[in-house]
Amino acid sequence: MANGLIDIVHPLQGQPHQIFLRINNQFRVLNNPNPQIHQQIQQAFAFGHQVIGIWDTQSPSVLRSVRIQRL
């Protein structure tokens, strides 16, 4: 479960859009989130919902997907 967020809204030219979530005191990155997922993550943090990150054990710093849980 994420307890922190860094949102790269305007990346440098040639760089991907990225959202970094702090999970277990480590930042994990979601590269090129679609606009809908981007908005859902922002709203989840704004309204206190849980954001759960899923990553591959081969690449633990890269998120494969996220799940939003409304409380």
PDB file of C-alpha atoms in Angstrom, residues 19-42:
ATOM      1  CA  ILE A  19       4.237   8.504 -10.976  1.00  0.00           C
ATOM      2  CA  PHE A  20       6.374   7.405  -8.049  1.00  0.00           C
ATOM      3  CA  LEU A  21       4.615   5.695  -5.150  1.00  0.00           C
ATOM      4  CA  ARG A  22       6.278   5.145  -1.778  1.00  0.00           C
ATOM      5  CA  ILE A  23       5.581   1.572  -0.721  1.00  0.00           C
ATOM      6  CA  ASN A  24       7.380  -0.007   2.256  1.00  0.00           C
ATOM      7  CA  ASN A  25       9.691   3.049   2.402  1.00  0.00           C
ATOM      8  CA  GLN A  26      10.842   2.529  -1.200  1.00  0.00           C
ATOM      9  CA  PHE A  27       9.817   4.531  -4.223  1.00  0.00           C
ATOM     10  CA  ARG A  28       8.441   2.469  -7.075  1.00  0.00           C
ATOM     11  CA  VAL A  29       7.655   3.955 -10.464  1.00  0.00           C
ATOM     12  CA  LEU A  30       4.652   3.615 -12.754  1.00  0.00           C
ATOM     13  CA  ASN A  31       5.796   4.613 -16.236  1.00  0.00           C
ATOM     14  CA  ASN A  32       3.453   6.198 -18.761  1.00  0.00           C
ATOM     15  CA  PRO A  33       0.186   5.882 -16.834  1.00  0.00           C
ATOM     16  CA  ASN A  34      -2.824   6.554 -19.017  1.00  0.00           C
ATOM     17  CA  PRO A  35      -4.784   9.727 -18.159  1.00  0.00           C
ATOM     18  CA  GLN A  36      -7.553   7.783 -16.407  1.00  0.00           C
ATOM     19  CA  ILE A  37      -5.153   5.918 -14.074  1.00  0.00           C
ATOM     20  CA  HIS A  38      -3.233   9.148 -13.451  1.00  0.00           C
ATOM     21  CA  GLN A  39      -6.433  10.910 -12.365  1.00  0.00           C
ATOM     22  CA  GLN A  40      -7.594   7.947 -10.250  1.00  0.00           C
ATOM     23  CA  ILE A  41      -4.313   7.876  -8.313  1.00  0.00           C
ATOM     24  CA  GLN A  42      -4.461  11.637  -7.666  1.00  0.00           C
TER      25      GLN A  42
END
